[in-house]
Short mmCIF file of C-alpha atoms in Angstrom, two decimals:
data_model
loop_
_atom_site.label_atom_id
_atom_site.label_comp_id
_atom_site.label_asym_id
_atom_site.label_seq_id
_atom_site.Cartn_x
_atom_site.Cartn_y
_atom_site.Cartn_z
CA MET C 474 -24.84 52.82 -43.50
CA ARG C 475 -22.62 50.64 -41.02
CA HIS C 476 -20.98 53.70 -39.42
CA PRO C 477 -21.71 56.96 -38.05
CA ARG C 478 -19.62 58.50 -40.57
CA THR C 479 -22.00 57.83 -43.06
CA ALA C 480 -24.14 60.52 -41.57
CA LEU C 481 -22.14 62.73 -43.87
CA LEU C 482 -24.67 62.17 -46.76
CA ALA C 483 -26.18 65.00 -48.38
CA ALA C 484 -29.46 66.01 -47.15
CA SER C 485 -31.14 65.10 -50.46
CA GLY C 486 -29.69 61.59 -50.12
CA SER C 487 -30.90 61.27 -46.59
CA LEU C 488 -34.42 62.24 -47.47
CA ALA C 489 -34.57 59.51 -50.27
CA LEU C 490 -33.28 56.94 -47.71
CA LEU C 491 -36.04 57.96 -45.26
CA ALA C 492 -38.58 57.36 -48.09
CA VAL C 493 -37.44 54.00 -48.78
CA VAL C 494 -37.67 52.88 -44.93
CA SER C 495 -40.69 55.01 -43.87
CA GLY C 496 -43.01 52.03 -44.52
CA CYS C 497 -40.93 49.57 -42.92
CA GLY C 498 -41.60 48.43 -39.22
CA LEU C 499 -39.55 45.99 -37.20
CA LYS C 500 -40.31 42.56 -37.66
CA SER C 501 -38.08 40.48 -35.59
CA GLY C 502 -36.81 40.45 -32.11
CA SER C 503 -36.31 38.44 -28.96
CA PRO C 504 -37.07 38.98 -25.31
CA LEU C 505 -34.19 39.62 -22.95
CA VAL C 506 -34.12 36.56 -20.61
CA ASP C 507 -31.00 37.55 -18.40
CA ASP C 508 -31.53 37.20 -14.66
CA VAL C 509 -30.18 40.66 -13.57
CA LEU C 510 -30.91 42.89 -10.62
CA PRO C 511 -30.36 46.60 -9.63
CA GLY C 512 -26.82 47.71 -8.80
CA SER C 513 -26.00 51.36 -8.32
CA ILE C 514 -28.95 52.07 -10.70
CA GLY C 515 -32.60 50.48 -10.87
CA LYS C 516 -33.23 50.50 -7.36
CA GLY C 517 -36.88 50.37 -6.51
CA LEU C 518 -37.50 48.71 -9.85
CA PRO C 519 -38.93 52.10 -11.59
CA LEU C 520 -39.64 50.29 -14.76
CA LYS C 521 -41.69 47.48 -13.22
CA GLY C 522 -44.70 46.68 -15.41
CA ALA C 523 -43.12 48.31 -18.38
CA SER C 524 -42.71 46.52 -21.73
CA LEU C 525 -39.85 48.08 -23.78
CA THR C 526 -38.13 47.62 -27.00
CA VAL C 527 -34.56 48.56 -27.33
CA THR C 528 -32.62 48.68 -30.66
CA SER C 529 -29.40 49.65 -32.34
CA LYS C 530 -27.65 49.98 -35.79
CA ASN C 531 -25.67 46.86 -37.25
CA PHE C 532 -21.91 47.63 -36.09
CA SER C 533 -20.38 46.24 -33.18
CA GLU C 534 -20.14 49.30 -30.78
CA ASN C 535 -23.79 50.26 -31.24
CA ILE C 536 -24.75 46.66 -30.57
CA VAL C 537 -23.22 46.83 -27.54
CA LEU C 538 -24.46 49.93 -26.32
CA GLY C 539 -27.95 48.82 -27.34
CA GLN C 540 -27.47 45.75 -25.25
CA MET C 541 -26.55 48.04 -22.45
CA VAL C 542 -29.73 49.83 -22.58
CA GLY C 543 -31.90 46.52 -22.72
CA LEU C 544 -29.98 44.94 -19.58
CA VAL C 545 -30.34 48.31 -17.62
CA PHE C 546 -33.99 48.35 -18.35
CA LYS C 547 -34.44 44.62 -17.44
CA ALA C 548 -32.44 44.92 -14.10
CA ALA C 549 -34.90 47.99 -13.42
CA GLY C 550 -38.01 45.75 -13.72
CA ALA C 551 -38.80 45.97 -17.40
CA GLU C 552 -39.85 43.26 -19.95
CA VAL C 553 -37.26 44.13 -22.62
CA LEU C 554 -37.64 42.95 -26.25
CA ASP C 555 -34.09 43.05 -28.18
CA ARG C 556 -34.49 44.33 -31.55
CA THR C 557 -30.72 45.38 -31.85
CA ASN C 558 -28.67 45.05 -35.06
CA LEU C 559 -31.04 46.72 -37.42
CA PRO C 560 -29.36 47.56 -41.00
CA GLY C 561 -28.07 51.01 -41.16
CA SER C 562 -28.62 54.10 -39.24
CA ILE C 563 -32.01 55.32 -40.90
CA SER C 564 -33.83 52.04 -40.03
CA ALA C 565 -32.77 52.38 -36.42
CA ARG C 566 -33.67 56.04 -36.15
CA GLU C 567 -37.10 55.52 -37.76
CA ALA C 568 -37.86 52.78 -35.17
CA ILE C 569 -37.39 55.18 -32.43
CA ALA C 570 -39.07 58.30 -34.09
CA LYS C 571 -42.23 56.13 -34.83
CA GLY C 572 -42.37 54.29 -31.68
CA ASP C 573 -41.70 50.81 -33.08
CA ALA C 574 -38.78 51.02 -30.60
CA ASP C 575 -38.45 52.76 -27.21
CA ALA C 576 -34.50 53.51 -26.83
CA MET C 577 -31.09 53.23 -28.26
CA TYR C 578 -27.65 54.92 -28.40
CA ASP C 579 -27.15 57.38 -31.36
CA TYR C 580 -24.69 59.74 -32.26
CA THR C 581 -24.94 63.58 -32.51
CA GLY C 582 -23.10 64.08 -35.63
CA THR C 583 -25.31 61.63 -37.36
CA ALA C 584 -28.49 63.44 -36.14
CA TRP C 585 -27.35 66.77 -37.04
CA ILE C 586 -26.42 66.06 -40.48
CA THR C 587 -28.12 63.08 -41.90
CA TYR C 588 -31.42 63.07 -39.95
CA LEU C 589 -31.88 66.95 -39.39
CA GLY C 590 -30.33 67.75 -42.79
CA ASN C 591 -27.61 70.38 -41.87
CA SER C 592 -24.58 70.41 -43.95
CA LYS C 593 -22.20 72.11 -41.50
CA PRO C 594 -21.26 70.52 -37.95
CA ILE C 595 -21.26 72.43 -34.88
CA THR C 596 -17.71 72.31 -33.40
CA ASP C 597 -18.46 72.45 -29.73
CA PRO C 598 -19.72 69.00 -28.78
CA GLY C 599 -22.15 70.52 -26.03
CA ALA C 600 -23.56 73.08 -28.40
CA GLN C 601 -24.11 70.32 -31.07
CA TRP C 602 -25.85 68.03 -28.62
CA ARG C 603 -28.15 70.90 -27.53
CA ALA C 604 -28.97 71.74 -30.93
CA VAL C 605 -29.86 68.17 -31.77
CA ARG C 606 -31.95 67.78 -28.57
CA ASP C 607 -33.84 70.91 -29.24
CA ALA C 608 -34.56 70.32 -32.87
CA ASP C 609 -35.35 66.61 -32.68
CA LEU C 610 -38.23 67.13 -30.03
CA LYS C 611 -40.48 68.00 -33.01
CA ASN C 612 -39.79 64.52 -34.18
CA GLY C 613 -40.91 62.57 -31.34
CA VAL C 614 -37.26 62.04 -30.27
CA THR C 615 -36.00 62.98 -26.85
CA TRP C 616 -32.12 63.09 -26.36
CA LEU C 617 -30.65 62.34 -22.99
CA PRO C 618 -27.32 63.63 -22.15
CA GLN C 619 -24.48 62.59 -24.26
CA SER C 620 -21.22 60.75 -23.40
CA THR C 621 -17.66 61.71 -24.27
CA LEU C 622 -17.34 58.71 -26.39
CA ASN C 623 -16.79 60.40 -29.83
CA ASN C 624 -16.88 58.07 -32.79
CA THR C 625 -15.39 60.19 -35.34
CA TYR C 626 -12.41 60.04 -37.90
CA SER C 627 -8.77 60.08 -37.02
CA LEU C 628 -5.42 59.24 -38.69
CA GLY C 629 -3.48 56.40 -37.27
CA ILE C 630 0.19 55.81 -36.97
CA SER C 631 2.41 52.96 -35.76
CA GLN C 632 4.10 53.30 -32.55
CA ALA C 633 7.36 52.66 -34.19
CA ASN C 634 6.88 55.28 -37.04
CA ASN C 635 5.67 57.82 -34.57
CA ALA C 636 8.70 57.53 -32.46
CA LYS C 637 10.63 58.90 -35.45
CA TYR C 638 8.21 61.45 -36.46
CA HIS C 639 6.44 62.66 -33.22
CA LEU C 640 3.13 63.54 -34.85
CA LYS C 641 0.66 64.38 -32.22
CA THR C 642 -1.90 66.55 -34.28
CA LEU C 643 -3.00 66.99 -37.76
CA SER C 644 -1.24 70.25 -37.58
CA ASP C 645 2.01 68.28 -37.23
CA VAL C 646 1.27 66.17 -40.14
CA ALA C 647 0.57 69.11 -42.20
CA ALA C 648 4.01 70.60 -41.25
CA LEU C 649 5.65 67.38 -42.03
CA ALA C 650 4.00 67.34 -45.43
CA LYS C 651 5.39 70.68 -46.21
CA LYS C 652 8.81 69.84 -44.90
CA ASP C 653 8.98 66.49 -46.50
CA PRO C 654 6.32 65.64 -48.79
CA SER C 655 7.55 62.10 -49.55
CA ALA C 656 7.38 61.11 -45.87
CA VAL C 657 3.62 61.59 -45.86
CA THR C 658 1.92 58.39 -47.36
CA ILE C 659 -1.61 57.83 -46.34
CA CYS C 660 -3.92 54.75 -46.75
CA VAL C 661 -7.72 55.62 -47.07
CA GLU C 662 -10.99 54.07 -48.18
CA ASN C 663 -12.27 55.20 -51.67
CA GLU C 664 -14.93 57.23 -50.29
CA PHE C 665 -12.89 59.26 -47.79
CA ALA C 666 -10.39 59.83 -50.57
CA SER C 667 -12.83 61.81 -52.53
CA ARG C 668 -15.39 63.58 -50.45
CA GLU C 669 -15.08 67.05 -48.93
CA ASP C 670 -15.67 66.01 -45.59
CA GLY C 671 -13.04 63.52 -45.95
CA LEU C 672 -9.28 63.71 -46.97
CA PRO C 673 -9.65 66.79 -49.60
CA GLY C 674 -11.35 68.82 -46.91
CA MET C 675 -9.10 67.94 -44.24
CA GLU C 676 -6.25 68.84 -46.64
CA LYS C 677 -7.79 72.34 -47.27
CA ALA C 678 -8.66 72.80 -43.56
CA TYR C 679 -5.07 72.34 -42.62
CA GLY C 680 -3.28 73.85 -45.68
CA MET C 681 -1.47 70.73 -46.70
CA THR C 682 -0.90 68.97 -50.03
CA VAL C 683 -0.58 65.20 -50.11
CA PRO C 684 0.51 64.05 -53.50
CA ALA C 685 -1.79 61.64 -55.42
CA SER C 686 1.02 59.09 -55.50
CA ASN C 687 1.22 59.18 -51.90
CA ILE C 688 -2.40 58.19 -51.35
CA GLN C 689 -3.21 54.45 -51.45
CA LYS C 690 -6.95 53.37 -51.41
CA MET C 691 -8.11 50.23 -49.81
CA ASP C 692 -10.89 48.61 -47.74
CA ALA C 693 -11.10 49.75 -44.23
CA GLY C 694 -9.92 46.55 -42.50
CA ILE C 695 -6.72 46.41 -44.61
CA ILE C 696 -5.68 50.07 -43.45
CA TYR C 697 -5.18 49.04 -39.82
CA THR C 698 -3.00 46.05 -40.71
CA GLN C 699 -0.86 48.27 -43.58
CA VAL C 700 -0.28 51.02 -40.84
CA SER C 701 0.81 48.65 -37.89
CA LYS C 702 2.84 46.27 -39.84
CA SER C 703 4.18 47.77 -43.07
CA ASN C 704 5.88 50.92 -44.47
CA SER C 705 3.34 51.31 -47.38
CA CYS C 706 1.70 53.97 -45.49
CA LEU C 707 2.81 56.23 -42.55
CA LEU C 708 -0.70 57.14 -41.77
CA GLY C 709 -4.14 55.50 -42.23
CA GLU C 710 -7.86 56.55 -41.89
CA VAL C 711 -9.08 55.06 -38.67
CA PHE C 712 -12.46 55.39 -36.55
CA THR C 713 -11.39 56.71 -33.17
CA THR C 714 -13.17 54.13 -31.13
CA ASP C 715 -12.38 51.15 -33.19
CA GLY C 716 -10.79 48.30 -31.12
CA ARG C 717 -8.12 47.50 -33.35
CA ILE C 718 -6.38 50.79 -32.44
CA GLN C 719 -5.61 49.21 -29.28
CA ALA C 720 -5.03 45.89 -30.37
CA MET C 721 -2.54 46.89 -32.78
CA ASN C 722 -0.89 49.49 -30.67
CA LEU C 723 -1.51 52.38 -32.81
CA ALA C 724 -1.36 56.00 -32.06
CA THR C 725 -3.77 58.52 -33.39
CA VAL C 726 -3.25 62.19 -34.15
CA GLN C 727 -5.52 64.84 -32.81
CA ASP C 728 -7.94 66.85 -34.97
CA ASP C 729 -6.76 70.22 -33.53
CA LYS C 730 -8.62 72.29 -35.75
CA HIS C 731 -11.97 70.38 -35.06
CA PHE C 732 -12.31 69.51 -38.87
CA PHE C 733 -14.34 66.45 -38.50
CA PRO C 734 -17.75 66.25 -36.92
CA ASN C 735 -18.23 65.22 -33.30
CA TYR C 736 -20.20 61.99 -33.23
CA ASN C 737 -20.86 61.78 -29.53
CA ALA C 738 -22.98 58.67 -28.20
CA ALA C 739 -26.15 59.65 -26.36
CA PRO C 740 -29.26 57.75 -25.39
CA VAL C 741 -32.46 58.57 -27.67
CA VAL C 742 -35.83 57.82 -26.45
CA HIS C 743 -39.19 57.80 -28.07
CA SER C 744 -40.78 60.81 -26.41
CA ARG C 745 -44.00 59.14 -25.60
CA THR C 746 -42.14 56.46 -24.04
CA TYR C 747 -40.12 59.05 -21.99
CA GLU C 748 -43.14 60.88 -20.82
CA LYS C 749 -44.43 57.64 -19.43
CA TYR C 750 -41.34 56.54 -18.00
CA PRO C 751 -39.20 59.52 -17.05
CA ALA C 752 -37.13 57.31 -14.74
CA ILE C 753 -35.17 56.07 -17.79
CA ALA C 754 -32.99 59.26 -17.66
CA ALA C 755 -31.79 58.36 -14.13
CA LEU C 756 -30.94 54.71 -15.38
CA LEU C 757 -29.10 55.79 -18.39
CA ASP C 758 -27.30 59.05 -17.34
CA PRO C 759 -24.77 57.20 -15.41
CA LEU C 760 -23.77 54.88 -18.32
CA SER C 761 -23.31 58.09 -20.35
CA ALA C 762 -21.25 59.65 -17.75
CA LYS C 763 -18.96 56.75 -17.55
CA LEU C 764 -18.50 55.85 -21.49
CA THR C 765 -15.53 57.37 -23.14
CA THR C 766 -13.53 56.92 -26.32
CA GLY C 767 -11.10 54.70 -24.55
CA ILE C 768 -13.89 52.58 -22.84
CA ALA C 769 -15.41 52.08 -26.42
CA ARG C 770 -12.23 50.91 -27.88
CA GLN C 771 -11.75 48.36 -25.12
CA LEU C 772 -15.31 46.95 -25.52
CA ASN C 773 -14.98 47.18 -29.43
CA ALA C 774 -12.07 45.18 -29.19
CA LYS C 775 -13.60 42.39 -27.17
CA VAL C 776 -15.99 41.94 -30.09
CA ASP C 777 -14.04 42.79 -33.17
CA VAL C 778 -10.71 41.40 -32.27
CA ASP C 779 -11.43 38.68 -29.50
CA GLY C 780 -14.74 37.53 -31.09
CA GLN C 781 -16.92 37.87 -27.96
CA ASP C 782 -20.74 38.43 -28.16
CA PRO C 783 -21.88 42.01 -27.94
CA HIS C 784 -24.35 40.97 -25.31
CA ASP C 785 -21.81 39.26 -23.09
CA VAL C 786 -19.59 42.36 -23.34
CA ALA C 787 -22.26 44.68 -22.31
CA LEU C 788 -23.40 42.67 -19.47
CA GLU C 789 -19.70 42.04 -18.28
CA TRP C 790 -19.20 45.79 -18.27
CA LEU C 791 -22.33 46.80 -16.61
CA VAL C 792 -21.76 44.04 -13.74
CA ARG C 793 -18.01 45.31 -13.32
CA GLU C 794 -18.90 48.85 -13.18
CA GLY C 795 -21.63 48.01 -10.48
CA PHE C 796 -24.46 49.41 -12.43
CA ILE C 797 -26.31 46.11 -12.20
CA ARG C 798 -25.80 42.67 -10.65
CA LYS C 799 -26.53 39.12 -11.90
CA GLY C 800 -29.35 37.18 -10.28
#
């Protein structure tokens, strides 16, 4: 479960996964040794004396966000154990729920559908976050205010092709498919091509039909290259915060009918930890207020395109924004 979109598993599958990992604890980790000081947040060292563990899932964006949490805690006076990069969504989720880890960034769509077992996403991002926050309290998980960073599906198109077709929304794509069916060619992953929360459902929601001969199935990484450098697919399945969108100068079309779930990133904290250290909210709220889909693309590109270390990317951003200072 590399990516938040894997949240769209059936509830029964989610329960099976939970059963597999329910007996697993965190076995490894290393202390954060950075010499960092408060900047605009962490003044007065509100976490002095605390010993906290941060975690994350095992894809670049979530690792960067987990490192941010750890560095902010460190600057606020805590001793921090870094247990980021856990395999999949479920293992990181269980670490927070069980108290094996204290905090991470997670995604509202993942929680609402995979963890909490709902089949239908809530269209309004704020309403979905509130529903997740309220429902998850019984699981010992506290959700802090979300960011506008929304790591969901989209379709990407090269700037050159979009200069010709001017596709701004999925409704525009549907109109083009009706007017000129041969023009709409799409590259997608196998899973996205067959699931009702993927291409088939999108076609139904927008009243479009893409001929099977116009759909090519391939690995996710190849899609970006095919969309940017070839004419084999006009459009390709992309993730909205992927750094390759920026690096390859792609445009994305807006999901104007809100078919795809919202995957807004928000800090989650083990509830007993939050009760003991309520200052955590004041430390992480400013980060969430600053994080956007565009910023995520920039940070992800530093890792996935430029090859930088996620820890270094997180530290550089926090210092540049003035949240913390280097000692």
